[in-house]
Tab-separated table of C-alpha atoms in Angstrom:
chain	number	residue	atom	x	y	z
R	1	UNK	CA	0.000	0.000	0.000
R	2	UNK	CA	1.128	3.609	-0.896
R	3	UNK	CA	0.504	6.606	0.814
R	4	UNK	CA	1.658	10.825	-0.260
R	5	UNK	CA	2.084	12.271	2.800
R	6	UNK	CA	2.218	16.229	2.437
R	7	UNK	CA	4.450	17.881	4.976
R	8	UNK	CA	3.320	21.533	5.824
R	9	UNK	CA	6.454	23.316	7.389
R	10	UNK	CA	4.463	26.020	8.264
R	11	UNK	CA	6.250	29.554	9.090
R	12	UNK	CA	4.205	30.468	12.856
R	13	UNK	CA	3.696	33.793	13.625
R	14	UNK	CA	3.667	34.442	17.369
R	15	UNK	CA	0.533	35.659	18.746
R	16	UNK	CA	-1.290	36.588	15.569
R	17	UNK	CA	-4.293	33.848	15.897
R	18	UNK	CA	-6.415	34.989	12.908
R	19	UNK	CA	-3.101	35.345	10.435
R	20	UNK	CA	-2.210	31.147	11.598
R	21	UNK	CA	-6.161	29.816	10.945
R	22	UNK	CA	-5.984	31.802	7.226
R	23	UNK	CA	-2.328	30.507	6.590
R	24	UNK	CA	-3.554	27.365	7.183
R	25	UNK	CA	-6.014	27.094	5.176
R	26	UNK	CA	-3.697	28.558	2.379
R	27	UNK	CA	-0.946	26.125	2.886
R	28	UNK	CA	-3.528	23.004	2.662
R	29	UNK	CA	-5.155	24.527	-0.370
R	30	UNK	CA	-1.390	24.420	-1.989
R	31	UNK	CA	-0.775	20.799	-0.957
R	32	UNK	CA	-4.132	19.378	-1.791
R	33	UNK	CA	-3.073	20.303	-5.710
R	34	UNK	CA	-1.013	17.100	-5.510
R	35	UNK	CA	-3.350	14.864	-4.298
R	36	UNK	CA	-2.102	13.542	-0.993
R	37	UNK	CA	-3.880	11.490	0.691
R	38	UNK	CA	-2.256	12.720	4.144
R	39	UNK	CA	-1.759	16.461	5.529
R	40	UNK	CA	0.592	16.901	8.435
R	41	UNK	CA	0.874	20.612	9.950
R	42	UNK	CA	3.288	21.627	13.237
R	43	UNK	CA	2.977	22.446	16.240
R	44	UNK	CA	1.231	25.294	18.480
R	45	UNK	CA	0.300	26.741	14.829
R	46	UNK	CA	-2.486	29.032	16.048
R	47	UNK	CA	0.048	30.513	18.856
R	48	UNK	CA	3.068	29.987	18.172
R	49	UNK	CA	5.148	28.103	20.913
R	50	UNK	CA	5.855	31.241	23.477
R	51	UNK	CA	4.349	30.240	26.641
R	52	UNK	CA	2.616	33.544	28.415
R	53	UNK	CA	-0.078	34.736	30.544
R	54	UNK	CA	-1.607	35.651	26.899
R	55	UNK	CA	-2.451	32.297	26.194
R	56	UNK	CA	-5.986	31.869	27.511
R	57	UNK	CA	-6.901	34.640	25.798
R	58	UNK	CA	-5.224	33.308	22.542
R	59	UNK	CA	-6.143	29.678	22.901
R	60	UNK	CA	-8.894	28.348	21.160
R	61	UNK	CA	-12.226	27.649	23.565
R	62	UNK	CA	-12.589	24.137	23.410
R	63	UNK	CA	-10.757	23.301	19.819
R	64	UNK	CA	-13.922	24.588	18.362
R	65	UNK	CA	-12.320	26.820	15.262
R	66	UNK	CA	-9.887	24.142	14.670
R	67	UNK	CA	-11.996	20.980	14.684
R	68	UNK	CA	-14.087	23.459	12.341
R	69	UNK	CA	-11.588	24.372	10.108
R	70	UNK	CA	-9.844	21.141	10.021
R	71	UNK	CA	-12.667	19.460	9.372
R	72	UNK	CA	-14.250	21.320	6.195
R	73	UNK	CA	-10.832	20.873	4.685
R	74	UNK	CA	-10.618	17.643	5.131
R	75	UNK	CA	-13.897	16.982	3.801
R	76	UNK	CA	-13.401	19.714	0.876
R	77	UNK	CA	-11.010	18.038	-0.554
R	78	UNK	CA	-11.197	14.164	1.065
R	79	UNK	CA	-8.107	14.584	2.670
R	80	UNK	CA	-6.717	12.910	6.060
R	81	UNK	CA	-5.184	15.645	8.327
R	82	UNK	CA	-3.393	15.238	11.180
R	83	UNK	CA	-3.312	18.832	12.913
R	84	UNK	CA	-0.279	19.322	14.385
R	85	UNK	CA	-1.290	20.956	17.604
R	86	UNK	CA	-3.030	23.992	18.585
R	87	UNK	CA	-3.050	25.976	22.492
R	88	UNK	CA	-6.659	24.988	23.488
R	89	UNK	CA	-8.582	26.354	26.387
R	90	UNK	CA	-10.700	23.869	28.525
R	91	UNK	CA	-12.115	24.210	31.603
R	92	UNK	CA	-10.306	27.028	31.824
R	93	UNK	CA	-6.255	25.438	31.381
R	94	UNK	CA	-4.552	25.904	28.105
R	95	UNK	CA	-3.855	22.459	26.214
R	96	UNK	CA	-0.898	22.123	23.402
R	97	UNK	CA	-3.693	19.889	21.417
R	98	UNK	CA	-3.800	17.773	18.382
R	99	UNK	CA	-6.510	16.585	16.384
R	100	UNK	CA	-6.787	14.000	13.791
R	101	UNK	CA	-9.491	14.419	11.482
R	102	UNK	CA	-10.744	11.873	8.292
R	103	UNK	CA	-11.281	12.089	4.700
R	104	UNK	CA	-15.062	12.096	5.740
R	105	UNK	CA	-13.997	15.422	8.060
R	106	UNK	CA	-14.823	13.540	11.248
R	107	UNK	CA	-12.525	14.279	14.088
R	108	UNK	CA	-11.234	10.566	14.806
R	109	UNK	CA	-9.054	11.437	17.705
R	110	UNK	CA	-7.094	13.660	19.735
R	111	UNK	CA	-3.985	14.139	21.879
R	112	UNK	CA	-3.190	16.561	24.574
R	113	UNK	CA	1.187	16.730	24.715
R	114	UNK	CA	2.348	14.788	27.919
R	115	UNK	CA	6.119	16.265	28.633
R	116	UNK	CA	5.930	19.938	29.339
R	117	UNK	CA	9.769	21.371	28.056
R	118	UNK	CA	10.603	22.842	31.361
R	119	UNK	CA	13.162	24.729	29.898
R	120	UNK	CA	10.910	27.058	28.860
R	121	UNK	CA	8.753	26.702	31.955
R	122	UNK	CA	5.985	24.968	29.407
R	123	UNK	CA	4.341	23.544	32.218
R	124	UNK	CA	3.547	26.661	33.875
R	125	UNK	CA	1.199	27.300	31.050
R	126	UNK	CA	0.280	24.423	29.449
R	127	UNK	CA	-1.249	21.827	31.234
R	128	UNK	CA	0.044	18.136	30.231
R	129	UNK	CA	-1.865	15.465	28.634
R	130	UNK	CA	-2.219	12.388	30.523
R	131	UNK	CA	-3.021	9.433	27.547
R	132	UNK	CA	-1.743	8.220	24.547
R	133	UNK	CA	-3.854	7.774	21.214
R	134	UNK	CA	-3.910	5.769	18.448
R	135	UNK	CA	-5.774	5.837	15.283
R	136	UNK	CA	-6.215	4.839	11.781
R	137	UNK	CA	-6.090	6.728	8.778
R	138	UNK	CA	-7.030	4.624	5.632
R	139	UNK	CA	-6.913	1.223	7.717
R	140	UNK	CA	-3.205	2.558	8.580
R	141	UNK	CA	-2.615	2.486	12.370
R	142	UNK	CA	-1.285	5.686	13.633
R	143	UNK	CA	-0.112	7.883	16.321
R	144	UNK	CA	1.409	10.547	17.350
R	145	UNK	CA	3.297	12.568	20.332
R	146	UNK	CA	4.484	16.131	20.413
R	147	UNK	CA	7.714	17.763	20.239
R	148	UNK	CA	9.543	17.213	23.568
R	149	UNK	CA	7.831	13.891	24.026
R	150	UNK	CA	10.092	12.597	21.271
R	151	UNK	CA	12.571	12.543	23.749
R	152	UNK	CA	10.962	9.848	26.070
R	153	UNK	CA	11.045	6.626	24.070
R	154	UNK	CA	8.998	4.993	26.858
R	155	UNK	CA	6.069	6.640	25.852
R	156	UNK	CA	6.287	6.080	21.904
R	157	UNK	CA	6.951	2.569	22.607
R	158	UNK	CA	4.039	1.954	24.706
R	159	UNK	CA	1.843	3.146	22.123
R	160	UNK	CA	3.667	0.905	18.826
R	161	UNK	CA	3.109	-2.363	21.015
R	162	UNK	CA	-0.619	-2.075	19.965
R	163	UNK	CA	0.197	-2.456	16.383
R	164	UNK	CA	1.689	0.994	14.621
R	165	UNK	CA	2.606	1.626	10.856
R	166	UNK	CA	2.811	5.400	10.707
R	167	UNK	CA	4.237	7.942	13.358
R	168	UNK	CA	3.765	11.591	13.126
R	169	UNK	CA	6.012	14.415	15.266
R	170	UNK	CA	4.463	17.713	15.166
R	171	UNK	CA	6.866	19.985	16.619
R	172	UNK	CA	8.382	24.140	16.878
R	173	UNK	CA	12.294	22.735	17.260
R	174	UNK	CA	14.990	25.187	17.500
R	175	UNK	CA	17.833	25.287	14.897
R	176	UNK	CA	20.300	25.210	17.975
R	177	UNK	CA	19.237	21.932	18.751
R	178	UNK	CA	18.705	20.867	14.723
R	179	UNK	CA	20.716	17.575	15.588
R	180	UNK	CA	19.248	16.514	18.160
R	181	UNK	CA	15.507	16.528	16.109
R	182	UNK	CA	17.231	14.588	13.331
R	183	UNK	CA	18.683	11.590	15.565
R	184	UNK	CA	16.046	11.494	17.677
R	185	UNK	CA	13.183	11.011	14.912
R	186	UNK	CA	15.469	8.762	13.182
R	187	UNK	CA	16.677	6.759	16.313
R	188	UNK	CA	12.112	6.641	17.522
R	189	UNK	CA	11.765	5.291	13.713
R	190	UNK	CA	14.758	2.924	13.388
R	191	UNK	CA	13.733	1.141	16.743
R	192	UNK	CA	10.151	0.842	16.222
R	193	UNK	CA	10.664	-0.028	12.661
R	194	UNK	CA	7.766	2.138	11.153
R	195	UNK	CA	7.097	5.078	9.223
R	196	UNK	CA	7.407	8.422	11.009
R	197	UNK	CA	6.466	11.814	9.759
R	198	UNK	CA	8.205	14.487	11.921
R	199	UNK	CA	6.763	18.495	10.964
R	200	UNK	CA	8.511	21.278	12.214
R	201	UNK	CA	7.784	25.088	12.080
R	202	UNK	CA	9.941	27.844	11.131
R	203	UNK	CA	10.784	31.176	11.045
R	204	UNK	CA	11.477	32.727	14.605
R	205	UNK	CA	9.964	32.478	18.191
R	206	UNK	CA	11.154	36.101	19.252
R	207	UNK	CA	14.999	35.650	19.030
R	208	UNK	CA	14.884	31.607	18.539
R	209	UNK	CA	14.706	30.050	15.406
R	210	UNK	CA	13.064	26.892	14.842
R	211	UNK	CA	14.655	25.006	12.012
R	212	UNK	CA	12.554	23.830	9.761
R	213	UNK	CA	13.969	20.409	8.862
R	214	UNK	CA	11.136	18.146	8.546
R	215	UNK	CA	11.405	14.931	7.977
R	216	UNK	CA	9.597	11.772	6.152
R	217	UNK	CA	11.745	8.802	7.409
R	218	UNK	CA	11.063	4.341	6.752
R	219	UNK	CA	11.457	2.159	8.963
R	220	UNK	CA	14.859	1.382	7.969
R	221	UNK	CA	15.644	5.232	9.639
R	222	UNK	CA	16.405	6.074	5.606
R	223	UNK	CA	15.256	10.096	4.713
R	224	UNK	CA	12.132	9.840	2.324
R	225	UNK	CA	11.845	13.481	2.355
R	226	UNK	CA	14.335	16.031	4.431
R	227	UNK	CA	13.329	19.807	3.637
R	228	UNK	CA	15.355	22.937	4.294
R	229	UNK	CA	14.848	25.944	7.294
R	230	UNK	CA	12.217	27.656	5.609
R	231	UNK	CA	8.417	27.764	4.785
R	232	UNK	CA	8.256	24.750	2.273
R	233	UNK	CA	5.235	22.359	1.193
R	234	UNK	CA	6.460	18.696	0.470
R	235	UNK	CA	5.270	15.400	-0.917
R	236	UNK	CA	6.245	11.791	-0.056
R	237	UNK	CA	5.302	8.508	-0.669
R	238	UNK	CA	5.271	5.910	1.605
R	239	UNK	CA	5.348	2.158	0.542
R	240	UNK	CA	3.499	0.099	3.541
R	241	UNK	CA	4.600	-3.158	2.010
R	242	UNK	CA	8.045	-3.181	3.109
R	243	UNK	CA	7.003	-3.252	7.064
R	244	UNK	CA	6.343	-6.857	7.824
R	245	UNK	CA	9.480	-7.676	6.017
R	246	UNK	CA	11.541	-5.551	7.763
R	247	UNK	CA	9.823	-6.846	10.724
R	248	UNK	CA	10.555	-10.096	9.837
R	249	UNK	CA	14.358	-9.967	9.462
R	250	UNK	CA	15.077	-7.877	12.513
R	251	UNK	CA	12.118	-8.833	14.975
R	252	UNK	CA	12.170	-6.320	17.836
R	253	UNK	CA	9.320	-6.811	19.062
R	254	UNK	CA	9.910	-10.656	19.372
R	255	UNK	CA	12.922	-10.556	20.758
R	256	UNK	CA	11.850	-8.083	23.835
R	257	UNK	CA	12.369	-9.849	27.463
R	258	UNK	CA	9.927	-7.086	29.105
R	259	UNK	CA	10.067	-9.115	32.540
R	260	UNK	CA	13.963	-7.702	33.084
R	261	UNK	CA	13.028	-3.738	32.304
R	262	UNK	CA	12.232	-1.698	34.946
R	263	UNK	CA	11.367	1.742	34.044
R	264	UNK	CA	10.098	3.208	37.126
């Protein structure tokens, strides 16, 4: 089975909520001319990633306008989307949300980011997500984590043990830590043996860059797609076949002895 998966490395402007939404829609409008069958944004695009007392007033009340928007696009133009993330406000905390919508425009699931990046005193502001999701886009199964949770294989892992094909990594990386994004998407996709789809932003977060650099990767860990530091729509195609076999000649999940880790 083959899947084009559109990457939408999306340059965020900080703080300018309507400006994101009508970007948005103008990036997807410029992808869906090559007739993917998968949209991936970044993260925080309605925001930007700056963590500040602004947010609630920012965020969007309950993930209405992007489940809207999300949704007639994907039903426009019978596309799957997965929605990067957005800041949502519910009962009255601010969420870094994604949302995974269907060709049919249905909202199918949705995933609140677990590790707050401390570093920039995310948790402060954001509060974290508590569950893991998993879905399928055209019988594919899926998931997804955000950003910093890419560093905390425990959590990717739990989720691939149910059965996953296709990995997405929404994400506002800095360029000063442009390395450490590559290996670590590589390293999640090499020992999980699956597809992975990892979208960054660009352009700047005040004085920080984020770098751009997104990245369509196999399971072998080889680059499908690998685009530059600025705004950019690609295409890639995926070839689902090759899975089992490479799960057949290197069987990780076989070979596990889960009664000798100890992770707490």
């Amino acid at each position: 089975m083959k899947k084009k998966i559109a990457l939408l490395q999306m340059d965020v402007t900080v703080g300018d909520v309507d400006r994101n939404y009508y970007h948005v829609e103008e990036l997807v409008e410029t992808a869906v001319k090559e007739s993917p069958d998968i949209l991936v944004l970044p993260e925080t695009w309605n925001t930007g990633f700056y963590p500040t007392d602004h947010l609630p007033q920012e965020a969007d009340k309950n993930g209405e306008r992007t489940q809207t928007l999300l949704s007639q696009l994907a039903k426009k133009h019978a596309v799957n989307i997965v929605g990067g993330s957005v800041a949502t406000l519910r009962d009255n905390k601010v969420y870094n949300t994604s949302y995974i919508v269907n060709r049919e425009g249905t909202v199918i699931s949705q995933y609140d980011k677990i590790h707050s990046f401390t570093p920039a005193k995310e948790e402060k502001f954001f509060q974290g997500g508590e569950q893991t999701h998993r879905f399928y886009l055209d019988e594919i199964p899926c998931s997804s984590v955000t950003c910093y949770d890419i560093r905390f294989p425990e959590i990717i892992r739990t989720t691939t043990l149910q059965g996953v094909d296709l990995f997405f990594v929404p994400a506002q990386w800095p360029t000063m830590r442009q390395r450490h994004w590559e290996i670590l998407n590589t390293a999640r996709a090499i020992e999980n043996q699956m597809f992975l789809c990892a979208v960054n932003a660009c352009g700047y977060i005040g004085k920080i860059k984020c770098a751009g650099n997104s990245l369509l990767l196999d399971p072998w860990g080889d680059e499908l797609l690998h685009l530059g530091d600025s705004e950019e729509v690609a295409i890639g195609t995926i070839d689902l076949s090759v899975t089992d076999d490479i799960r057949r000649k290197i069987n990780v999940f076989r070979d596990r002895k889960p009664n000798i880790y100890h992770l707490d």
